[in-house]
Coordinates of C-alpha atoms in Angstrom, one line a residue:
X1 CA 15.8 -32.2 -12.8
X2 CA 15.6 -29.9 -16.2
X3 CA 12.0 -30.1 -16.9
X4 CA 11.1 -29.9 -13.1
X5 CA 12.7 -26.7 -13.1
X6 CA 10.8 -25.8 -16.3
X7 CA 7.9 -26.7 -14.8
X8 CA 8.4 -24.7 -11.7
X9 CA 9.4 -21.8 -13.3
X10 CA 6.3 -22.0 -15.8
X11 CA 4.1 -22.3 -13.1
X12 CA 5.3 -18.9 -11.7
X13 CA 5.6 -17.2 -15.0
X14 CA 1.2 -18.2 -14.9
X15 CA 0.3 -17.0 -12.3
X16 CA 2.0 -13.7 -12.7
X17 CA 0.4 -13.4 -16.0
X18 CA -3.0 -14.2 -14.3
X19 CA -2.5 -11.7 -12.0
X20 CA -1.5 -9.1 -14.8
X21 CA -4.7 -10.2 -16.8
X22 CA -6.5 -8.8 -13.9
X23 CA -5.4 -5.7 -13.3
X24 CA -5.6 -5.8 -17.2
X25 CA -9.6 -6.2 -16.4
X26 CA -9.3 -3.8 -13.4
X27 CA -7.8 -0.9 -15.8
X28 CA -10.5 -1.7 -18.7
X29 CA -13.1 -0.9 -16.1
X30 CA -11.4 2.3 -14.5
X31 CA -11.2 3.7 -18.0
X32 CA -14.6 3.1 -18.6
X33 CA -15.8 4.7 -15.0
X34 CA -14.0 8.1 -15.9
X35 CA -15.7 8.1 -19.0
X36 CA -19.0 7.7 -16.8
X37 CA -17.8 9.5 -13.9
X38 CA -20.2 12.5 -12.9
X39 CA -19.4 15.8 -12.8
X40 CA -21.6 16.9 -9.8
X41 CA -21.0 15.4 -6.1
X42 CA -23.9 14.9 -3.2
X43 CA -25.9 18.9 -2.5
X44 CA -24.6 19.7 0.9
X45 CA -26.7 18.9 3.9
X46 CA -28.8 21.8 5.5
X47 CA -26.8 23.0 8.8
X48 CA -29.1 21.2 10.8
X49 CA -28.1 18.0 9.2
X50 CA -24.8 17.6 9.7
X51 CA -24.0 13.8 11.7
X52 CA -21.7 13.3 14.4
X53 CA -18.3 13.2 13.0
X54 CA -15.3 11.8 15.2
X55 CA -12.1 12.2 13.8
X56 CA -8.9 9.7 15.1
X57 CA -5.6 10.4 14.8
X58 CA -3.4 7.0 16.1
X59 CA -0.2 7.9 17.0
X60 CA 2.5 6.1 18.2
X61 CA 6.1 8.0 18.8
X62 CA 5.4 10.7 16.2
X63 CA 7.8 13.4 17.3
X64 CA 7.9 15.2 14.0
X65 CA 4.2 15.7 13.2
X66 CA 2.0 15.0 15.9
X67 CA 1.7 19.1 16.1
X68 CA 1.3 19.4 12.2
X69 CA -1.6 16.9 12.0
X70 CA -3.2 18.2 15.3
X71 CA -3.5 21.2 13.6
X72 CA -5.0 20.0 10.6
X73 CA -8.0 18.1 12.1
X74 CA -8.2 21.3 14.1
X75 CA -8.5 23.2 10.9
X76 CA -11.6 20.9 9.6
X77 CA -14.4 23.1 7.8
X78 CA -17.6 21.5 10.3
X79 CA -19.6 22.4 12.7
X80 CA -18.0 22.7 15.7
X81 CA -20.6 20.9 18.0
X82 CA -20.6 17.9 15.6
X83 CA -17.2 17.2 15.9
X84 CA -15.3 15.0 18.1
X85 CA -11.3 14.6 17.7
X86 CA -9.6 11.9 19.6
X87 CA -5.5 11.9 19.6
X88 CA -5.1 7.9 20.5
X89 CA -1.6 8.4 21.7
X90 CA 0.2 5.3 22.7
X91 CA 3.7 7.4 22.3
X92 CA 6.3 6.7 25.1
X93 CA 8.6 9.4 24.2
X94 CA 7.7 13.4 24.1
X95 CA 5.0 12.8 21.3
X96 CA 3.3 13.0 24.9
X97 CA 4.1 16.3 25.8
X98 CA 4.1 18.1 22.5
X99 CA 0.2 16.5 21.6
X100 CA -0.5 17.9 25.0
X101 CA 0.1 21.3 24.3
X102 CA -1.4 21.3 21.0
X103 CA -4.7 19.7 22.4
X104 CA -5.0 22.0 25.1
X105 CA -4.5 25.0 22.7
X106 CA -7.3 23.9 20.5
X107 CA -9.6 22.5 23.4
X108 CA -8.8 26.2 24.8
X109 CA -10.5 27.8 21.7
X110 CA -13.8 25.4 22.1
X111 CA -13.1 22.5 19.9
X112 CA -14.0 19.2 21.7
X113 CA -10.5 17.5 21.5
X114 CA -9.3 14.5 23.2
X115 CA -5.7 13.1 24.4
X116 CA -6.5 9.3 24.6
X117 CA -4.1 7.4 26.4
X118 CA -3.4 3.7 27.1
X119 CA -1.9 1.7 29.5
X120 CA 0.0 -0.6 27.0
X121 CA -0.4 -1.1 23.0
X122 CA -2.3 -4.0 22.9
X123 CA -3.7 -4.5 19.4
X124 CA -1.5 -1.8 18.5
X125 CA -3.4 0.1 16.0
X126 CA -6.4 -1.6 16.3
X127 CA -6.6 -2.1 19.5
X128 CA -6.5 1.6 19.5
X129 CA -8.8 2.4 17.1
X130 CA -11.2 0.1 18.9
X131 CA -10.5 1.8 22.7
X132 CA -11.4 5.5 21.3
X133 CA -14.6 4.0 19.6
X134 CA -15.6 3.0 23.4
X135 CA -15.1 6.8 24.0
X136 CA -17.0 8.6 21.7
X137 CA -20.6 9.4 20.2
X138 CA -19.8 10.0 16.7
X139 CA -22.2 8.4 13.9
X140 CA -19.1 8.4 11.4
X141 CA -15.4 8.0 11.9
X142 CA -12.5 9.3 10.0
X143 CA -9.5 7.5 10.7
X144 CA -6.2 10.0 9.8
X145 CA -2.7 8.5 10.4
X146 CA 0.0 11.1 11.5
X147 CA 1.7 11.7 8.5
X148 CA -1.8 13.3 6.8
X149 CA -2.7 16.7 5.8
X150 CA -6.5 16.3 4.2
X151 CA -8.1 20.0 3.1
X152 CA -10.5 21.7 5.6
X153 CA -13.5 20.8 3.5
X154 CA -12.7 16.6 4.0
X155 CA -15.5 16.0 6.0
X156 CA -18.5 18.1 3.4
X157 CA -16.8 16.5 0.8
X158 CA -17.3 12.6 2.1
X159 CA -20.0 12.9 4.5
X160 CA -22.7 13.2 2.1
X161 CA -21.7 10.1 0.6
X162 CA -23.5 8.4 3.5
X163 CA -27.2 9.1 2.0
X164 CA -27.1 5.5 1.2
X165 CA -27.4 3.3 3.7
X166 CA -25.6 0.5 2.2
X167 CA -22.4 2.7 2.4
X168 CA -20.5 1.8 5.0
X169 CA -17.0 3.6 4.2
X170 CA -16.1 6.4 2.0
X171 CA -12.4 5.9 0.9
X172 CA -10.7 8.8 -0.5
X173 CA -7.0 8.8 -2.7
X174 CA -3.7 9.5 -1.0
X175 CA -1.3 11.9 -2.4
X176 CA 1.9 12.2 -1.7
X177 CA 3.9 15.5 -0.2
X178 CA 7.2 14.6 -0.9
X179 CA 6.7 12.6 -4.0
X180 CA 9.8 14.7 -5.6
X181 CA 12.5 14.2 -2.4
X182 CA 14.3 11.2 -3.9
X183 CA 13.9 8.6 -6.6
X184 CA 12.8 6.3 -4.0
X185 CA 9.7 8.3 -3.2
X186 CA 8.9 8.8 -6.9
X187 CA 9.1 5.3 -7.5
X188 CA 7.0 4.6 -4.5
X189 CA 4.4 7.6 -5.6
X190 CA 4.5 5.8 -9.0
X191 CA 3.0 2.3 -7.5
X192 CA 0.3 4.1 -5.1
X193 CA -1.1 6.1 -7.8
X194 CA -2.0 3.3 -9.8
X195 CA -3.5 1.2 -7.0
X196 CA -5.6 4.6 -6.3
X197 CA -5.9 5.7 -9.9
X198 CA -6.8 2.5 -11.3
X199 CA -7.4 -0.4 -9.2
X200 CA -9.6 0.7 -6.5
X201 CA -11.7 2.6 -9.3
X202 CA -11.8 -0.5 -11.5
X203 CA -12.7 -2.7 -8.5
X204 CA -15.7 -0.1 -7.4
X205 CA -16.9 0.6 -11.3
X206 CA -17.1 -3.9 -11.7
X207 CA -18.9 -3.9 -7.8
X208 CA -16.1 -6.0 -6.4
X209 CA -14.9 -6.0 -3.3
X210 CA -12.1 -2.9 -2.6
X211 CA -10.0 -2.0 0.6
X212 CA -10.1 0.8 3.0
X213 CA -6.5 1.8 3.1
X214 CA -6.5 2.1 6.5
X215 CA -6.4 6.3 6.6
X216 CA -7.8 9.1 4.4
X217 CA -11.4 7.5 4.8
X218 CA -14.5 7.8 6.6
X219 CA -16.8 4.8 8.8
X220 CA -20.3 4.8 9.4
X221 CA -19.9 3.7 13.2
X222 CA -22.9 0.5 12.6
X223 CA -21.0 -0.5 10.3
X224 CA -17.9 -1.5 11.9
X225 CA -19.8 -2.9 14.8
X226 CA -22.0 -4.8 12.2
X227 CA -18.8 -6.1 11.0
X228 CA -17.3 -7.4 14.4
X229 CA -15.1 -4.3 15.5
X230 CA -11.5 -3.5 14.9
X231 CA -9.5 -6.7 15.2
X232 CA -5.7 -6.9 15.9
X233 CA -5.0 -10.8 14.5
X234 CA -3.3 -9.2 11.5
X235 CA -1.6 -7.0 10.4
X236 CA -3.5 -4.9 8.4
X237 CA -6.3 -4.5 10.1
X238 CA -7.8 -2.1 7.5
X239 CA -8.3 -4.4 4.7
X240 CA -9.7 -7.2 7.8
X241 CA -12.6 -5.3 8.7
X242 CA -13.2 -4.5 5.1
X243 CA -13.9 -7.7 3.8
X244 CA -15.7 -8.8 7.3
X245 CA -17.6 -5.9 6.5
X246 CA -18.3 -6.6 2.3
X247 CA -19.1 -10.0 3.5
X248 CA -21.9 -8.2 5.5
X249 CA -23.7 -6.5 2.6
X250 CA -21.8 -3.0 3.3
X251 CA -20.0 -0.8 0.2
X252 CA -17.5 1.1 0.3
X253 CA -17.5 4.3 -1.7
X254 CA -14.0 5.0 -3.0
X255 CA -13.9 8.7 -4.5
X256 CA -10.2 9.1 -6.7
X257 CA -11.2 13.1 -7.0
X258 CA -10.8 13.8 -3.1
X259 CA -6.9 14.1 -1.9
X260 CA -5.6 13.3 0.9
X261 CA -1.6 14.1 1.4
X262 CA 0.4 12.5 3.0
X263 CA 4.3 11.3 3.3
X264 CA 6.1 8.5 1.7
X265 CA 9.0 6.8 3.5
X266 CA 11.9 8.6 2.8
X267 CA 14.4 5.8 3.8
X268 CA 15.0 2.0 3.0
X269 CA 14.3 0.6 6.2
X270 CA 11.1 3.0 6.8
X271 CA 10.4 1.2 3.3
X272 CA 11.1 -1.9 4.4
X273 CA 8.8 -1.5 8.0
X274 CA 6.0 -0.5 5.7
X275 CA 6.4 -3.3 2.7
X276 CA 6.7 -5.6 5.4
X277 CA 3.7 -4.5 7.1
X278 CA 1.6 -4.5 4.0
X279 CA 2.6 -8.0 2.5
X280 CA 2.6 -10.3 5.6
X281 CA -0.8 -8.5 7.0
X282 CA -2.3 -9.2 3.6
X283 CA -1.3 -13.0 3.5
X284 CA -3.0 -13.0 6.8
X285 CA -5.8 -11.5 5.6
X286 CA -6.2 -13.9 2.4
X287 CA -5.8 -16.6 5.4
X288 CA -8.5 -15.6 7.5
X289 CA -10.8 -14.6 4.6
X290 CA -10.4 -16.4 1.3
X291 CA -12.8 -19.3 2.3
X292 CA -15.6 -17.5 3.3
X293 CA -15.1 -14.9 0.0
X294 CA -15.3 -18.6 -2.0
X295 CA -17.9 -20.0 0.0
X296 CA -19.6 -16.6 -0.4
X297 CA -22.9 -15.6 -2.6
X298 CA -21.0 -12.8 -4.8
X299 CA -20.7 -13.4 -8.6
X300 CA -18.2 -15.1 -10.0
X301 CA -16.1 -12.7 -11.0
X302 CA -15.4 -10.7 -8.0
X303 CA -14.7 -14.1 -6.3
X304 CA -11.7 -14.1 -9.0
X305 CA -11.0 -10.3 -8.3
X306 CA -10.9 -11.2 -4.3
X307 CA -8.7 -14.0 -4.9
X308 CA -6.3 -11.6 -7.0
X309 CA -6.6 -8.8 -4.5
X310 CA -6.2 -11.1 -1.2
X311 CA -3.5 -13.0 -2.9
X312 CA -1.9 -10.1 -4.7
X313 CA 1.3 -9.8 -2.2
X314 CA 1.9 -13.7 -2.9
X315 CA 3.5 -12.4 -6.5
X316 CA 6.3 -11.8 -4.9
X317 CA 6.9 -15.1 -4.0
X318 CA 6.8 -16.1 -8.0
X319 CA 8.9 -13.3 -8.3
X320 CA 11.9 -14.6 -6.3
X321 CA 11.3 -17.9 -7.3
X322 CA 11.1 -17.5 -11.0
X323 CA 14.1 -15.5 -10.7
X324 CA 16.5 -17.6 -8.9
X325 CA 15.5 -20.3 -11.2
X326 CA 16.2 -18.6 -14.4
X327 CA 19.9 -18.7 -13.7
X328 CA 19.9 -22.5 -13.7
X329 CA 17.6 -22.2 -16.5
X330 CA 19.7 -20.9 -19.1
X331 CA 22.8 -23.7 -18.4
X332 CA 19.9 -26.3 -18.5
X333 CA 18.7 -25.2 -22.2
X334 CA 22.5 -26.1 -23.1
X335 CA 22.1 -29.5 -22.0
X336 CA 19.0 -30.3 -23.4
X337 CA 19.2 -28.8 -26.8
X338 CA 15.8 -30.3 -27.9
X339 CA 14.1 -28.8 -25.1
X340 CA 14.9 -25.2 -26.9
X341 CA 11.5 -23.8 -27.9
X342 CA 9.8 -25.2 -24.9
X343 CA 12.5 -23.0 -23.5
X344 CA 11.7 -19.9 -26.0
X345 CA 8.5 -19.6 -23.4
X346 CA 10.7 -18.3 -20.7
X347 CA 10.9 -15.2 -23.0
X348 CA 7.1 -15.2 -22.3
X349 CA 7.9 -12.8 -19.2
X350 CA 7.3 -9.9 -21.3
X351 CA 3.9 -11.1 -22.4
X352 CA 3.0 -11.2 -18.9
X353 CA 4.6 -7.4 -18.8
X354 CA 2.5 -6.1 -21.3
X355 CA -1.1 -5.9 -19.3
X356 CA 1.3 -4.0 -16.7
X357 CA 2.6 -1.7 -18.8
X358 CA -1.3 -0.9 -20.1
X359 CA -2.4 -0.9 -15.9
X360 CA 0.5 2.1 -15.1
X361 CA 0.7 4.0 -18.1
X362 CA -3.1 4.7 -17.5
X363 CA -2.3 5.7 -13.5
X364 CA 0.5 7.5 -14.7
X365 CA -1.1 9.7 -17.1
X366 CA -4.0 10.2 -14.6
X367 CA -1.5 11.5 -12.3
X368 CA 0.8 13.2 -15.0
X369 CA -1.5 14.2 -18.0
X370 CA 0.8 17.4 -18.8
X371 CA 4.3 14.7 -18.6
X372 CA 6.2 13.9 -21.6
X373 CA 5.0 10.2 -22.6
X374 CA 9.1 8.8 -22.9
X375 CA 9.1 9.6 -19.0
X376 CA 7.1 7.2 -18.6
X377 CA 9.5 4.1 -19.8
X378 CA 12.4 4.6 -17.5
X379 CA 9.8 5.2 -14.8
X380 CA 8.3 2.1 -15.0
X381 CA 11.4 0.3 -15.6
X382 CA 13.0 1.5 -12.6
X383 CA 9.5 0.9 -10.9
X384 CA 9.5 -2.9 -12.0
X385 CA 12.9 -3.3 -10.8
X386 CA 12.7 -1.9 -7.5
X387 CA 10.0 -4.2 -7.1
X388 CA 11.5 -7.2 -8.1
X389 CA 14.3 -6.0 -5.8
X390 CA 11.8 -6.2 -2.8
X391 CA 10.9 -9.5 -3.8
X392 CA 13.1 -11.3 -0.8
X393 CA 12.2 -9.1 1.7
X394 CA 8.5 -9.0 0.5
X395 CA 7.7 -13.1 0.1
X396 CA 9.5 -13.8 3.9
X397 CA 7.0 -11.6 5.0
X398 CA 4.3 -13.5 2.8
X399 CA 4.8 -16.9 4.1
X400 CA 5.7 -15.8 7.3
X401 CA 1.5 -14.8 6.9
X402 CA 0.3 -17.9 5.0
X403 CA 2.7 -19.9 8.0
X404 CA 0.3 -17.9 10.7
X405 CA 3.6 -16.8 12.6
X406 CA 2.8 -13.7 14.9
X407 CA 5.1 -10.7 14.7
X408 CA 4.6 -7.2 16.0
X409 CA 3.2 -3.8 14.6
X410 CA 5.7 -1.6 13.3
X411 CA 4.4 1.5 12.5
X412 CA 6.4 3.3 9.2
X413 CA 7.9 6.3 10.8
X414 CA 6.9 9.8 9.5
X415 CA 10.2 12.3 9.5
X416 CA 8.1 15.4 8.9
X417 CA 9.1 17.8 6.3
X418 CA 12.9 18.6 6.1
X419 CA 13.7 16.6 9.4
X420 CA 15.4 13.4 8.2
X421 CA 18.8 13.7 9.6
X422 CA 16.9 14.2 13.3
X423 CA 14.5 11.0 12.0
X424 CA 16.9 8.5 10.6
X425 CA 19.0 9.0 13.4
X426 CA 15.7 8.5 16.4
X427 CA 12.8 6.9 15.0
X428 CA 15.0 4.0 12.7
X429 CA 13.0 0.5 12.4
X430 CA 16.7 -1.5 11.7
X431 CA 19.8 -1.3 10.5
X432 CA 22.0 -3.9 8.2
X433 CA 21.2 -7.5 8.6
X434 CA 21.4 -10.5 6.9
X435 CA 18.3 -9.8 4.6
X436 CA 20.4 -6.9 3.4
X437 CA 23.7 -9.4 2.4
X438 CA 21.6 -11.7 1.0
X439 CA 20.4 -9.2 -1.3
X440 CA 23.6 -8.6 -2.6
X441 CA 24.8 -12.0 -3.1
X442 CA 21.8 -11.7 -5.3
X443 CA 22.7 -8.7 -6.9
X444 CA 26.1 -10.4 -7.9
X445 CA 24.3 -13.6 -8.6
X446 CA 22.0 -12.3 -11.2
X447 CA 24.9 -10.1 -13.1
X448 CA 26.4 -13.7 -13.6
X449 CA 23.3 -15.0 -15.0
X450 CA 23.4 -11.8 -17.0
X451 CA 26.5 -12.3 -18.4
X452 CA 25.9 -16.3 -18.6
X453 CA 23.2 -15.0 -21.0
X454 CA 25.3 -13.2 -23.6
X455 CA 28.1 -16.0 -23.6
X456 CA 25.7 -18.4 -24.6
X457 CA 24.0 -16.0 -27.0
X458 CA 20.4 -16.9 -25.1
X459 CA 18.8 -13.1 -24.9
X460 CA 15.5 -14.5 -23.9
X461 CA 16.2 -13.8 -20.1
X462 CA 18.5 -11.2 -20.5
X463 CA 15.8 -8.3 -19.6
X464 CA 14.6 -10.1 -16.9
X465 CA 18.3 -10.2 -15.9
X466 CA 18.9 -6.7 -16.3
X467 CA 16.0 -6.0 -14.2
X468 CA 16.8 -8.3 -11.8
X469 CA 20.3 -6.8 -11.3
X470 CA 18.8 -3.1 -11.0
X471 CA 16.5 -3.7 -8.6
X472 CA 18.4 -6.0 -6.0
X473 CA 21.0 -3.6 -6.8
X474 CA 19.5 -0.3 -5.7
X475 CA 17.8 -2.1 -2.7
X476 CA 21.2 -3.3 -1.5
X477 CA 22.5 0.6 -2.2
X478 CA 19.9 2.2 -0.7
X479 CA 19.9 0.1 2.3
X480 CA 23.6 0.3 2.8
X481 CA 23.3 4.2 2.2
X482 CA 20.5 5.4 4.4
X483 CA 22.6 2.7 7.6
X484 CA 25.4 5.5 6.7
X485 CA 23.8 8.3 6.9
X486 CA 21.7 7.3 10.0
X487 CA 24.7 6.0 11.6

C-alpha cells in the first residue's frame, strides 16, 4: 500500500513538472519575441479601405453595464458606414429595457445599432454569437463581453492585422479595471497577466497553436464559417472554434501591446462560476480535439504544446491528488524507514516550482516593471496557494468534462464599478454548499499534516503543507465571507 501511494503521488509530482517545463519553454520564447518585437504596427488603410466591421456584445442579465459597454462600442474611432453593432441580448430581467434606451439613443445619432433578441438561450453564448452572424454583413467580427471597455482606436489598431490572409483572428490582452479592489482580484490579475504576458506570446513566437479568449479579439467572418461555425457542445466555445479553426490552416495574431479592460470577479462564487466555466469547457475541448491535434500534420513540438495547453486544467487534478496523499505520505516514511530517500523525492515539489517561479516573475515584471522585486514573493505565494485552494472545485469540474457530463452556461456576473452590495445581493451564481465544507475539512486536514510534519521532524512537505493550508483556507474564508455579506 506504501509504495502504491509513492507511486501515485510520483506520478502526479511528473506531470506537474512536465507541465512547468513547458511554460518553462513557453517563457524562453516570450522573452526572446520582445527582444524581436517591432516597434512599428501595420500603415493605416486609406479611408476607402476600411472592411465591414460588426461588433457583438452578448449579454445575458447585465444590469450594471449593459449601458457602460453600449457606450463604449458607440464610442469606436471607425467609419461610421462600416460599422455594424449588434447587442445579442438574451437578458430576462431590465438589461431589456435599459439596452433599449441606450440603443435607441445611439441609433438616433446615425450609428447602425442593433438590439438582437431570442426566443430562448439555446447554445447560450454560442448559440448567440452564431444567431447575430446570420444577421449581419460584416467581413470581421469583434466579439466584446459586457464587462469590457477597449479604447476608441480598437478597431485601426487590429484591423490591419488582416493583410494576411492566413489570419484568421487578431487576439488582443485583457487588463483588468479593478485589479486593486481586493486581494482576490490581485491574485486573479496576477495569473491572467502571465497567461497574456507570456504564454500566448510564447505560444505565437514557437508557431503553436494559441486561444482566442473568447472577447477582446477580432474574426475574419470566412474564417469561422471555414471552421464550422460557433458550436455550443462545450463550454468554452472560444478555445473550440480555435483549434477547429488552427486545424484548418488559419493563425491567430495575438498582439500583448493592445489593451482591453475589463472586470475581474469581485466575489468567490462569481470566481467560482468562472473557474468552473474555464476548467470543465477546457476538458471538453481536450476531449473533442486532442486526437485530431495528434493525428494532425503540425511539428512535433506544438503537438506537445497542444497537449499541455488542452490538458492544462487537468493539473489540478494532480494537484488534489498529490495533496491528499502527502498526508498519508509522511506516516508511511515512518513505517518504512528504508524507503527514506526514495521519500526525499517528495521534496522534489519545489523543483517542479522553480520553472514557475521563472514563467510569473517574467509576467509580473511585464506588467509591474517600476514594482519593488520582494513584492513579487508573497505575490506568488499567495497566488500558488489560492490555486491549489481551487484545486477541488477546479478537478470536479475537470472530470466532470473528460466524463462528457452536460451542465449549463453560467455566465460570470459583471457588478459594474462600485455596485457590489446591489450585485452580490441580485446577480449571485450560489451560495454555501457542500463543495464549500469540504474545503474546510481540508483546510483542517492539511494543518494536521502540517503539524504531523514538525512532530516527526520530516520538513520535506512542510511547504507544500503550508501552502496547502493557505490556500484551502482563504477559499473556505472568502466563500463563507462574500455568503455574509450577500446574504
Amino acid at each position: 500500500m506504501e509504495i502504491a501511494l509513492l507511486v501515485l503521488y510520483g506520478l502526479c509530482l511528473a506531470f506537474i513538472l512536465g507541465f512547468s517545463l513547458a511554460q518553462l519553454h513557453l517563457t524562453r520564447l516570450a522573452r526572446r519575441a520582445y527582444r524581436q518585437m517591432p516597434a512599428g504596427v501595420p500603415g493605416p488603410m486609406a479611408a476607402g479601405q476600411w472592411p465591414r466591421v460588426t461588433v457583438q456584445l452578448p449579454v445575458y442579465n447585465e444590469l450594471y453595464v449593459v449601458e457602460r459597454v453600449i457606450d463604449a462600442m458607440a464610442a469606436l474611432d471607425y467609419p461610421a458606414d462600416r460599422l455594424h453593432i449588434q447587442v445579442l441580448d438574451d437578458s430576462t430581467d431590465d438589461t431589456v429595457t435599459l439596452a433599449a434606451a441606450r440603443i435607441a439613443h445611439h441609433r438616433a445619432r446615425g450609428l447602425r445599432i442593433d438590439h438582437v433578441r431570442r426566443t430562448d438561450r439555446q447554445g447560450f453564448k454560442a448559440g448567440a454569437l452564431g444567431h447575430g452572424m446570420q444577421q449581419t454583413d460584416g467581413e470581421f467580427v469583434a466579439i466584446f463581453d459586457a464587462d469590457f471597455l477597449p479604447e476608441p482606436d480598437f478597431l485601426r489598431r487590429t484591423i490591419p492585422y488582416f493583410a494576411e490572409p492566413g489570419v484568421g483572428v487578431v487576439q488582443t490582452r485583457w487588463t483588468h479595471l479593478n485589479e486593486q479592489d481586493s486581494l482576490l482580484t490581485k491574485l486573479q490579475a496576477f495569473g491572467l497577466n502571465a497567461h497574456f504576458l507570456v504564454e500566448q506570446v510564447g505560444r505565437t513566437a514557437g508557431g503553436h497553436f494559441i486561444n482566442f479568449n473568447g472577447t477582446g479579439g477580432v474574426w475574419r467572418s470566412t474564417c469561422i464559417a471555414d471552421a464550422g461555425g460557433w458550436q455550443s457542445d462545450t463550454l468554452t466555445e472560444d478555445l473550440d472554434l480555435s483549434y477547429r479553426a488552427q486545424l484548418r490552416g488559419w493563425r491567430i495574431h495575438y498582439l500583448p501591446l493592445v489593451a482591453a479592460p475589463a472586470e475581474l470577479p469581485a466575489a468567490m462564487d462569481a470566481l467560482r462560476s468562472q473557474q468552473f466555466r474555464w476548467n470543465k469547457g477546457g476538458a471538453e475541448t481536450a476531449r473533442k480535439h486532442l486526437g485530431s491535434v495528434l493525428r494532425s500534420g503540425v511539428a512535433p513540438s506544438t503537438k506537445v504544446h497542444a497537449t499541455f495547453h488542452l490538458l492544462n486544467s487537468t493539473v489540478f487534478i494532480a494537484i488534489l491528488l498529490m495533496a491528499v496523499l502527502s498526508v498519508p505520505l509522511i506516516f508511511a516514511r515512518e513505517h518504512l524507514p528504508e524507503f527514506k530517500p526514495v521519500f526525499q523525492l517528495a521534496s522534489l515539489f519545489l523543483l517542479a516550482l522553480a520553472p514557475l517561479v521563472y514563467y510569473y516573475f517574467t509576467a509580473w515584471r511585464l506588467a509591474e516593471p517600476t514594482a519593488p522585486w520582494r513584492e513579487f514573493v508573497p505575490r506568488f505565494l499567495l497566488f500558488l496557494a489560492m490555486s491549489m485552494g481551487l484545486s477541488l472545485h477546479n478537478a470536479l469540474a475537470v472530470l466532470a468534462g473528460l466524463a462528457g457530463r452536460k451542465s449549463a452556461f453560467i455566465r460570470t456576473p459583471k457588478l459594474g464599478l462600485g455596485k457590489q452590495v446591489q450585485w452580490q445581493q441580485r446577480y449571485r451564481t450560489g451560495g454555501l454548499d457542500g463543495r464549500t465544507v469540504l474545503e474546510g475539512l481540508l483546510t483542517l486536514y492539511f494543518l494536521f499534516g502540517l503539524g504531523a510534519g514538525l512532530y516527526f521532524g520530516n520538513l520535506g512537505l512542510l511547504p507544500l503543507h503550508l501552502l496547502l493550508t493557505t490556500g484551502f483556507g482563504l477559499v473556505f474564508y472568502y466563500s463563507v465571507r462574500h455568503n455574509r455579506l450577500a446574504a
